[in-house]
Amino acid sequence: MAKFDPDVSVIGQSVARLEDPPLVRGQGRFAADVSFPGQLHMRIVRSSMPHGRIVSIDTTATLQMPGVVAVWTVADIADIPPIGFRDTRVEQLEPYRQPVLADGVVRYVGEPVAAVFADDAYRAEDAADAVIVEFEEWPSIMTADVTAEFSPGHSTEAMVVKQGYGDIEAAFGAAYAVVELDLSVGRHSGVPLETRGAIARHDAVNDIIELHGAAKVPHRNREQLARMLDRPLSSIHLFEGHVGGGFGVRGELYPEDVLVCLASLRLGQPVKWIEDRREHLIATNHSRQQRHRIKAAVDRGGQILGLDDVFFHDQGAYVRTHGARVLEMVSGMLPGPYRIPAYRIAGHYRLTNKTPCATYRSPGRYEGTFVRERMMDAVASRLGLDRVEVRRRNLISQSEMPYERDLQALGDDVIYDSGDYAGLLDRALDRIGWPALLRQVEQRRHNGELVGLGLSMFVEKSGLGPKDGVFISVDPQGDIEVVTGGASLGQGFETVIAQICAGTLGCDYRRIRVIHGQTNRIANGIGAHATRATVMTGSATQVAAWKLRDRALDAAAELLQADRADLTIADGEVRHKNQRLSPCVALGDISAWISAHPSGTDAPGGLNAEGWFHTEHMNYPYGVHIALVKVDPSTFAVKVERYLIAYDVGRAVNPMMVEGQLVGGLAQGLGGALFEEFLYDDRGEPLSVTFADYLIPTLHEIPAVEVLLTEDAPSPKNPLGIKGAGEGGVNGAGAAIASAIDDAIQCSGAVTALPVTPARLMVLMAAAPKNPAAKDRSLSVADH
Amino acid sequence: MSESLVDISLTINETEYRVSVEPRYTLADVIRHQCGLTGTHLGCEHGVCGTCNVLVDGEPVRACLMFAIQAQGAKIRTVEGLSQGDTLHALQQAFMDHHALQCGFCTPGFLMLLTGALETNPDLTDAELRDVLSSNLCRCTGYQNIILAARAGADRMKQLTSPMPETATLRPADA
Ligand code: FES
Ligand code: FES
């Protein structure tokens, strides 16, 4: 529960969020809430064909319908290039970029083919229905197990991402046993409750295009839009309002964003586009879908000598803004908390005729953790060892920190900055009462219940650099504004930044206004992605607040005719440290005084400061998940009875919000483990197009989650010691649930694919040998 | 299709709105776009998520599944009508106190759902509350804090509406 003690530093307190009051009153400003006078509504005509050639597009009837202003096909935007990659240019992937409107060929159901503009949303939808598109159907590719031709001269295998270190051949040569697994993760995604939206208007006076409804990476998208529309950077601005959940998918640059900007310019009226739920489920990024064929070489004691993985990434129809980042993260982070002396991985990046994929919360790690932790269970089972013990034997120890892997993730060398993995494992087992729980499970099993325990361990990453800056200013009334280039996707960014600023400066966090996602307020910003906001923007805020504090003390010393060393700041006032009754001066007054008496060193405009934070490497929080599940043998439903997330965040700025992130992430992780899946029929027709087909967990499916939040390994990479918390709840969920289900049905290695839907579990249980001696059904084991 | 416009009047949060609508306009769209009350959100437009919940004559209703013309003559309440000036409704306060919202997109729907359910039955048990709450979706919180907030808000609502406790009720002596 939120509470605030003004007598101790606000950094580390579970204070109430600044974001909440307008949101509980219905005064939020989400994308669909933004409207401009005279706006047009855009409706996208989408491909109904998974793969084929566009023979013709007939818009005659549409153009005659009431309220219709224009209909665009690719011919109308021939000057606009396909959507590029946000970070690094990867030449090899360029032929696979998505055009803004389909260019003669369609590659998935849902691909934008035409855009209709009308004076009313209902009319735009009617008009879009009247556009007649004729296709010539081509065979569609619905699995990444095979390759074919994508376009002349280009295979559907766009690239192979390879990493590795150590002598893998020697490791397998020396192995006591080799364990092989074939594992798959289904296609799921963030699916925020707010669908996407984009509203653009052209300010003709200043020749500036404004895009509202932006999220996640407004500054980066601004650069991209400027390039695509061939306009100067200063002639485009993005504005982020409230965002109804991001989870990786929201705020990427999509075709619709480009279209509304261009239309506002060319049609001379504001243009609004709001996605509907069906569109969201077929047009917004999907994620996760991969198949891994992994082999581990182990010694007699369960130490892993080498790990060799080949995986197939089902990308869908195009390569979107992330390029190959998910594959890089899988390959760079798969070894997790274990030592693994030799490692080789090859990720085959393959296109199929499904909705394109990109990142979803804990991208590449949810998948990698599932694969690695399934392997740890399999090794334990193969060698007849305890699951916990096998993990313990392979963990990197605290004394080995910082631990450098010869791997890369997000273009950064993977160097674990700090961590006590074994310590967290012990604390987690202790917290849940592992030995007693094992006995209870045994007892209940004896009574005929199908109950099981599972666990997973993982390393996360956060705080992607290289730099972030903020500008803090105090107005004459003493309110403080922190202008950041960060973005907020509903995770409490404003509160965290205000807490860091207030705690550093010495003022009430409620008097701080945090600006984010407004490109016209600050030139740079890398938004909110890769769990970086608290670490990067938070650290920059601290740097700026330190500077501002210094300036305030300097000025106050002069104003109060006092020795600077005797002064401190509390409650937004500079005071003498010792004499309570001596004169004090408010920060607002100092700001007014500086404005009136500018000195050569002061920036104009009163009391203010700019701060930058640079970091060379990411930091690495880590966690343990433990699940207790029960399988219903008649419905094949899996009930999660207990769930523990143990997670080390280095330092929690607001523990209540960190827990909120972890529990919320877990709900998504459980969704992916048990319910959520984008399915297609053989021809390529999407089957998961409503909330009745794509099953997000409701309250009934989420157990009472226990959270053990630790601060044992503060990051040495930033002064506050913080690590990100956005992805620790989701990361280990698939793995822990799989492990628990195996245990419940007493068949080690049974779960090889997520989600474990009742239909899948029914098949697994039908095939599961009743004889416990033949437990290793799905493991093919070769002794050496 | 402007020829099919119908003039109707809607009573929302005790204010009358006169609007011209096509019969096919949903209540949610009219509340949002024609009455300007954008606190009612749309997450699916097919009746599953509950972000569009409003109260129609005291009953929680999916405003995406009802046509505006069907709501004529009814008393409609939306999230904007919950607070009394600066004083938040007990449920609004409880949602803030218990961190029952992250992005807040689902929040108005949950608040209206609970308001309707608790005004109808102030004595909902925990199990009944869970059942009620499971008819809405939230993608951010994992629901745990929503349950806590619902319980706390329900208890507070009861306190606020229950008659003054015995000790504080001064009865005039029999006269
Ligand atoms: S928008 Fe009405 S139930 Fe989802
Ligand atoms: S708080 Fe974001 S959907 Fe509930």
CSV table of C-alpha atoms in Angstrom, one decimal, chain A residues 450-737:
chain,number,residue,atom,x,y,z
A,450,LEU,CA,-1.8,-34.1,-9.9
A,451,VAL,CA,0.3,-31.4,-8.3
A,452,GLY,CA,3.8,-30.3,-9.1
A,453,LEU,CA,6.6,-27.9,-8.3
A,454,GLY,CA,8.7,-26.1,-10.8
A,455,LEU,CA,11.5,-23.5,-10.8
A,456,SER,CA,13.5,-21.4,-13.1
A,457,MET,CA,16.4,-19.1,-12.8
A,458,PHE,CA,17.4,-16.3,-15.1
A,459,VAL,CA,19.5,-13.2,-15.7
A,460,GLU,CA,17.8,-10.1,-17.0
A,461,LYS,CA,19.3,-7.0,-18.5
A,462,SER,CA,18.5,-3.3,-18.2
A,463,GLY,CA,19.9,0.1,-18.5
A,464,LEU,CA,20.9,0.2,-22.2
A,465,GLY,CA,23.0,3.2,-22.9
A,466,PRO,CA,24.8,5.0,-24.2
A,467,LYS,CA,23.4,8.2,-22.6
A,468,ASP,CA,20.4,10.2,-21.5
A,469,GLY,CA,19.9,13.8,-20.4
A,470,VAL,CA,17.4,15.8,-18.5
A,471,PHE,CA,16.8,19.4,-17.8
A,472,ILE,CA,15.4,20.5,-14.4
A,473,SER,CA,14.1,24.0,-13.6
A,474,VAL,CA,12.5,25.6,-10.7
A,475,ASP,CA,9.8,28.2,-11.3
A,476,PRO,CA,9.4,31.3,-9.1
A,477,GLN,CA,6.6,29.6,-7.2
A,478,GLY,CA,8.8,26.7,-6.3
A,479,ASP,CA,7.3,24.0,-8.6
A,480,ILE,CA,9.9,22.0,-10.3
A,481,GLU,CA,9.8,20.7,-13.9
A,482,VAL,CA,12.0,17.8,-15.0
A,483,VAL,CA,12.1,17.6,-18.8
A,484,THR,CA,13.2,14.2,-20.0
A,485,GLY,CA,13.6,12.4,-23.3
A,486,GLY,CA,12.1,9.4,-21.6
A,487,ALA,CA,8.7,7.9,-22.4
A,488,SER,CA,6.0,6.5,-20.2
A,489,LEU,CA,4.0,3.4,-21.1
A,490,GLY,CA,2.0,3.4,-17.9
A,491,GLN,CA,4.7,2.0,-15.6
A,492,GLY,CA,5.0,4.9,-13.3
A,493,PHE,CA,7.9,6.7,-14.9
A,494,GLU,CA,6.8,10.2,-13.7
A,495,THR,CA,6.7,9.1,-10.1
A,496,VAL,CA,10.1,7.4,-10.2
A,497,ILE,CA,11.8,10.4,-11.8
A,498,ALA,CA,10.1,12.7,-9.3
A,499,GLN,CA,11.2,10.6,-6.4
A,500,ILE,CA,14.8,10.6,-7.6
A,501,CYS,CA,14.8,14.3,-8.2
A,502,ALA,CA,13.1,15.1,-4.9
A,503,GLY,CA,15.3,12.8,-2.9
A,504,THR,CA,18.5,14.2,-4.4
A,505,LEU,CA,17.4,17.8,-4.2
A,506,GLY,CA,15.5,17.9,-0.9
A,507,CYS,CA,11.9,18.8,-1.8
A,508,ASP,CA,8.4,17.3,-2.0
A,509,TYR,CA,8.1,14.8,-4.9
A,510,ARG,CA,4.5,16.0,-5.4
A,511,ARG,CA,5.7,19.4,-6.5
A,512,ILE,CA,7.6,18.0,-9.4
A,513,ARG,CA,6.2,17.8,-12.9
A,514,VAL,CA,7.9,15.2,-15.1
A,515,ILE,CA,7.7,15.8,-18.9
A,516,HIS,CA,8.3,12.9,-21.2
A,517,GLY,CA,7.7,12.0,-24.8
A,518,GLN,CA,7.5,15.6,-26.1
A,519,THR,CA,10.1,16.0,-28.8
A,520,ASN,CA,9.6,19.8,-28.9
A,521,ARG,CA,10.7,20.1,-25.3
A,522,ILE,CA,14.1,18.3,-25.5
A,523,ALA,CA,16.3,17.5,-28.5
A,524,ASN,CA,17.3,14.0,-27.4
A,525,GLY,CA,15.8,11.0,-25.8
A,526,ILE,CA,15.8,7.3,-26.2
A,527,GLY,CA,12.4,6.7,-24.7
A,528,ALA,CA,11.3,3.7,-22.7
A,529,HIS,CA,12.5,0.5,-24.0
A,530,ALA,CA,14.7,-2.4,-23.0
A,531,THR,CA,13.9,-1.6,-19.3
A,532,ARG,CA,16.1,1.4,-19.4
A,533,ALA,CA,14.0,4.3,-18.2
A,534,THR,CA,14.7,4.1,-14.5
A,535,VAL,CA,18.3,3.4,-14.9
A,536,MET,CA,19.2,5.9,-17.6
A,537,THR,CA,16.7,8.7,-17.2
A,538,GLY,CA,16.8,8.2,-13.4
A,539,SER,CA,20.5,8.5,-13.2
A,540,ALA,CA,20.5,11.6,-15.5
A,541,THR,CA,17.9,13.1,-13.2
A,542,GLN,CA,20.1,12.5,-10.3
A,543,VAL,CA,23.1,14.2,-12.0
A,544,ALA,CA,21.0,17.2,-12.9
A,545,ALA,CA,19.5,17.4,-9.4
A,546,TRP,CA,23.0,17.4,-7.8
A,547,LYS,CA,24.0,20.3,-10.0
A,548,LEU,CA,20.8,22.2,-9.3
A,549,ARG,CA,21.4,21.6,-5.6
A,550,ASP,CA,24.9,23.0,-5.9
A,551,ARG,CA,23.6,26.1,-7.6
A,552,ALA,CA,20.9,26.7,-5.1
A,553,LEU,CA,23.3,26.4,-2.3
A,554,ASP,CA,25.7,28.8,-3.9
A,555,ALA,CA,23.0,31.4,-4.5
A,556,ALA,CA,21.5,30.9,-1.0
A,557,ALA,CA,24.9,31.4,0.6
A,558,GLU,CA,25.1,34.8,-1.1
A,559,LEU,CA,21.5,35.7,-0.3
A,560,LEU,CA,21.6,34.6,3.3
A,561,GLN,CA,25.1,35.8,3.9
A,562,ALA,CA,25.9,32.4,5.2
A,563,ASP,CA,28.6,29.9,4.9
A,564,ARG,CA,27.6,27.5,2.2
A,565,ALA,CA,28.9,24.5,4.2
A,566,ASP,CA,26.3,25.3,6.9
A,567,LEU,CA,23.4,25.1,4.5
A,568,THR,CA,21.2,22.3,3.4
A,569,ILE,CA,18.0,21.8,1.4
A,570,ALA,CA,14.9,20.4,2.8
A,571,ASP,CA,11.2,20.8,1.9
A,572,GLY,CA,12.1,22.9,-1.0
A,573,GLU,CA,13.9,25.5,1.1
A,574,VAL,CA,17.6,26.2,1.8
A,575,ARG,CA,18.2,26.3,5.5
A,576,HIS,CA,20.9,26.4,8.0
A,577,LYS,CA,21.8,22.9,9.1
A,578,ASN,CA,21.8,23.6,12.8
A,579,GLN,CA,19.8,26.6,13.6
A,580,ARG,CA,16.2,25.8,13.0
A,581,LEU,CA,15.0,29.3,13.4
A,582,SER,CA,17.5,31.1,11.3
A,583,PRO,CA,16.3,32.6,8.0
A,584,CYS,CA,15.7,30.3,5.1
A,585,VAL,CA,14.9,30.8,1.5
A,586,ALA,CA,12.7,28.9,-0.8
A,587,LEU,CA,14.0,27.4,-4.0
A,588,GLY,CA,11.3,29.4,-5.9
A,589,ASP,CA,12.7,32.6,-4.5
A,590,ILE,CA,16.2,31.6,-5.3
A,591,SER,CA,15.1,31.0,-8.9
A,592,ALA,CA,13.4,34.4,-9.1
A,593,TRP,CA,16.5,36.0,-7.6
A,594,ILE,CA,18.9,34.4,-10.1
A,595,SER,CA,16.6,35.5,-13.0
A,596,ALA,CA,16.9,39.1,-11.7
A,597,HIS,CA,20.6,38.9,-11.0
A,598,PRO,CA,22.1,36.7,-13.7
A,599,SER,CA,25.7,36.0,-13.4
A,600,GLY,CA,28.0,34.9,-16.1
A,601,THR,CA,27.9,31.3,-15.2
A,602,ASP,CA,24.2,30.9,-14.9
A,603,ALA,CA,22.0,29.5,-17.6
A,604,PRO,CA,19.2,32.0,-18.4
A,605,GLY,CA,15.9,31.6,-16.8
A,606,GLY,CA,16.5,31.2,-13.1
A,607,LEU,CA,17.5,28.1,-11.1
A,608,ASN,CA,18.0,25.2,-13.4
A,609,ALA,CA,20.4,22.5,-14.5
A,610,GLU,CA,21.0,20.0,-17.2
A,611,GLY,CA,22.4,16.6,-16.4
A,612,TRP,CA,23.7,13.7,-18.5
A,613,PHE,CA,24.3,10.1,-17.6
A,614,HIS,CA,26.6,7.9,-19.7
A,615,THR,CA,27.1,4.2,-19.4
A,616,GLU,CA,29.1,1.8,-21.4
A,617,HIS,CA,27.4,-1.4,-20.5
A,618,MET,CA,24.1,-2.7,-19.4
A,619,ASN,CA,23.4,-4.1,-16.0
A,620,TYR,CA,22.0,-7.4,-15.1
A,621,PRO,CA,19.3,-8.0,-12.6
A,622,TYR,CA,18.4,-11.7,-11.9
A,623,GLY,CA,15.7,-13.8,-10.5
A,624,VAL,CA,14.2,-17.1,-9.5
A,625,HIS,CA,10.6,-18.2,-10.1
A,626,ILE,CA,8.9,-21.0,-8.3
A,627,ALA,CA,5.5,-22.4,-9.2
A,628,LEU,CA,3.1,-24.8,-7.6
A,629,VAL,CA,0.5,-26.1,-10.0
A,630,LYS,CA,-2.3,-28.5,-10.1
A,631,VAL,CA,-3.5,-30.3,-13.2
A,632,ASP,CA,-7.2,-31.2,-13.5
A,633,PRO,CA,-7.2,-34.7,-15.1
A,634,SER,CA,-10.8,-34.2,-16.4
A,635,THR,CA,-10.4,-30.8,-18.1
A,636,PHE,CA,-6.6,-30.7,-18.5
A,637,ALA,CA,-6.6,-27.2,-17.1
A,638,VAL,CA,-3.6,-26.1,-15.1
A,639,LYS,CA,-4.2,-24.2,-12.0
A,640,VAL,CA,-1.4,-22.2,-10.6
A,641,GLU,CA,-1.8,-22.5,-6.8
A,642,ARG,CA,1.3,-20.6,-5.6
A,643,TYR,CA,3.9,-18.5,-7.4
A,644,LEU,CA,7.0,-16.9,-6.0
A,645,ILE,CA,9.1,-14.3,-7.8
A,646,ALA,CA,12.4,-13.6,-6.2
A,647,TYR,CA,14.2,-10.8,-7.9
A,648,ASP,CA,17.2,-8.6,-7.2
A,649,VAL,CA,16.8,-5.1,-8.5
A,650,GLY,CA,20.0,-3.7,-7.0
A,651,ARG,CA,17.9,-0.9,-5.5
A,652,ALA,CA,14.2,-0.2,-5.7
A,653,VAL,CA,13.2,3.5,-6.0
A,654,ASN,CA,9.6,2.6,-5.3
A,655,PRO,CA,9.2,-1.0,-4.1
A,656,MET,CA,5.4,-0.9,-4.5
A,657,MET,CA,5.8,-0.1,-8.2
A,658,VAL,CA,8.6,-2.6,-8.7
A,659,GLU,CA,6.3,-5.3,-7.2
A,660,GLY,CA,3.5,-4.1,-9.5
A,661,GLN,CA,5.8,-4.5,-12.5
A,662,LEU,CA,6.8,-8.0,-11.4
A,663,VAL,CA,3.3,-9.2,-10.8
A,664,GLY,CA,2.0,-7.6,-13.9
A,665,GLY,CA,4.8,-9.2,-15.9
A,666,LEU,CA,4.1,-12.6,-14.4
A,667,ALA,CA,0.5,-12.4,-15.5
A,668,GLN,CA,1.7,-12.0,-19.1
A,669,GLY,CA,4.3,-14.8,-18.6
A,670,LEU,CA,1.5,-17.1,-17.4
A,671,GLY,CA,-0.6,-16.1,-20.3
A,672,GLY,CA,2.2,-17.2,-22.6
A,673,ALA,CA,2.8,-20.4,-20.7
A,674,LEU,CA,-0.8,-21.5,-20.5
A,675,PHE,CA,-3.3,-19.7,-22.7
A,676,GLU,CA,-2.1,-17.1,-25.2
A,677,GLU,CA,-1.3,-18.1,-28.8
A,678,PHE,CA,-1.8,-16.6,-32.2
A,679,LEU,CA,-3.0,-19.5,-34.3
A,680,TYR,CA,-3.3,-19.7,-38.1
A,681,ASP,CA,-5.0,-22.3,-40.3
A,682,ASP,CA,-2.9,-24.1,-42.9
A,683,ARG,CA,-3.7,-21.6,-45.6
A,684,GLY,CA,-2.6,-18.7,-43.4
A,685,GLU,CA,-5.9,-17.3,-42.1
A,686,PRO,CA,-5.4,-15.9,-38.6
A,687,LEU,CA,-7.6,-17.6,-36.1
A,688,SER,CA,-6.9,-15.4,-33.0
A,689,VAL,CA,-8.7,-12.2,-33.9
A,690,THR,CA,-10.8,-11.4,-30.9
A,691,PHE,CA,-10.4,-11.5,-27.1
A,692,ALA,CA,-12.5,-14.6,-27.3
A,693,ASP,CA,-9.8,-16.4,-29.3
A,694,TYR,CA,-6.6,-14.8,-27.9
A,695,LEU,CA,-7.0,-15.5,-24.2
A,696,ILE,CA,-5.5,-13.0,-21.9
A,697,PRO,CA,-5.6,-14.2,-18.3
A,698,THR,CA,-8.4,-12.9,-16.1
A,699,LEU,CA,-8.2,-12.5,-12.4
A,700,HIS,CA,-9.3,-16.2,-12.1
A,701,GLU,CA,-6.2,-17.4,-13.7
A,702,ILE,CA,-3.7,-15.4,-11.7
A,703,PRO,CA,-2.7,-16.8,-8.3
A,704,ALA,CA,-1.8,-14.7,-5.3
A,705,VAL,CA,1.8,-14.0,-6.2
A,706,GLU,CA,4.5,-13.8,-3.6
A,707,VAL,CA,7.3,-11.4,-4.3
A,708,LEU,CA,10.7,-11.5,-2.7
A,709,LEU,CA,12.3,-8.3,-3.7
A,710,THR,CA,16.0,-8.1,-2.8
A,711,GLU,CA,18.6,-5.4,-3.1
A,712,ASP,CA,21.7,-7.6,-2.5
A,713,ALA,CA,23.6,-6.7,-5.6
A,714,PRO,CA,23.3,-2.9,-6.4
A,715,SER,CA,24.6,-2.1,-9.8
A,716,PRO,CA,28.1,-0.6,-9.8
A,717,LYS,CA,27.2,1.0,-13.1
A,718,ASN,CA,25.1,3.9,-11.7
A,719,PRO,CA,25.3,5.9,-8.5
A,720,LEU,CA,21.9,4.8,-7.3
A,721,GLY,CA,22.7,1.1,-7.9
A,722,ILE,CA,19.4,0.5,-9.7
A,723,LYS,CA,18.6,-2.2,-12.1
A,724,GLY,CA,15.5,-2.4,-14.1
A,725,ALA,CA,12.4,-4.3,-13.0
A,726,GLY,CA,10.2,-4.3,-16.1
A,727,GLU,CA,10.9,-7.8,-17.3
A,728,GLY,CA,11.7,-9.9,-14.3
A,729,GLY,CA,8.1,-11.0,-13.8
A,730,VAL,CA,7.7,-12.4,-17.2
A,731,ASN,CA,11.1,-13.9,-18.0
A,732,GLY,CA,11.1,-17.1,-16.0
A,733,ALA,CA,7.3,-17.9,-16.1
A,734,GLY,CA,7.2,-20.2,-19.1
A,735,ALA,CA,10.1,-22.2,-17.8
A,736,ALA,CA,8.8,-22.5,-14.2
A,737,ILE,CA,5.3,-23.5,-15.3
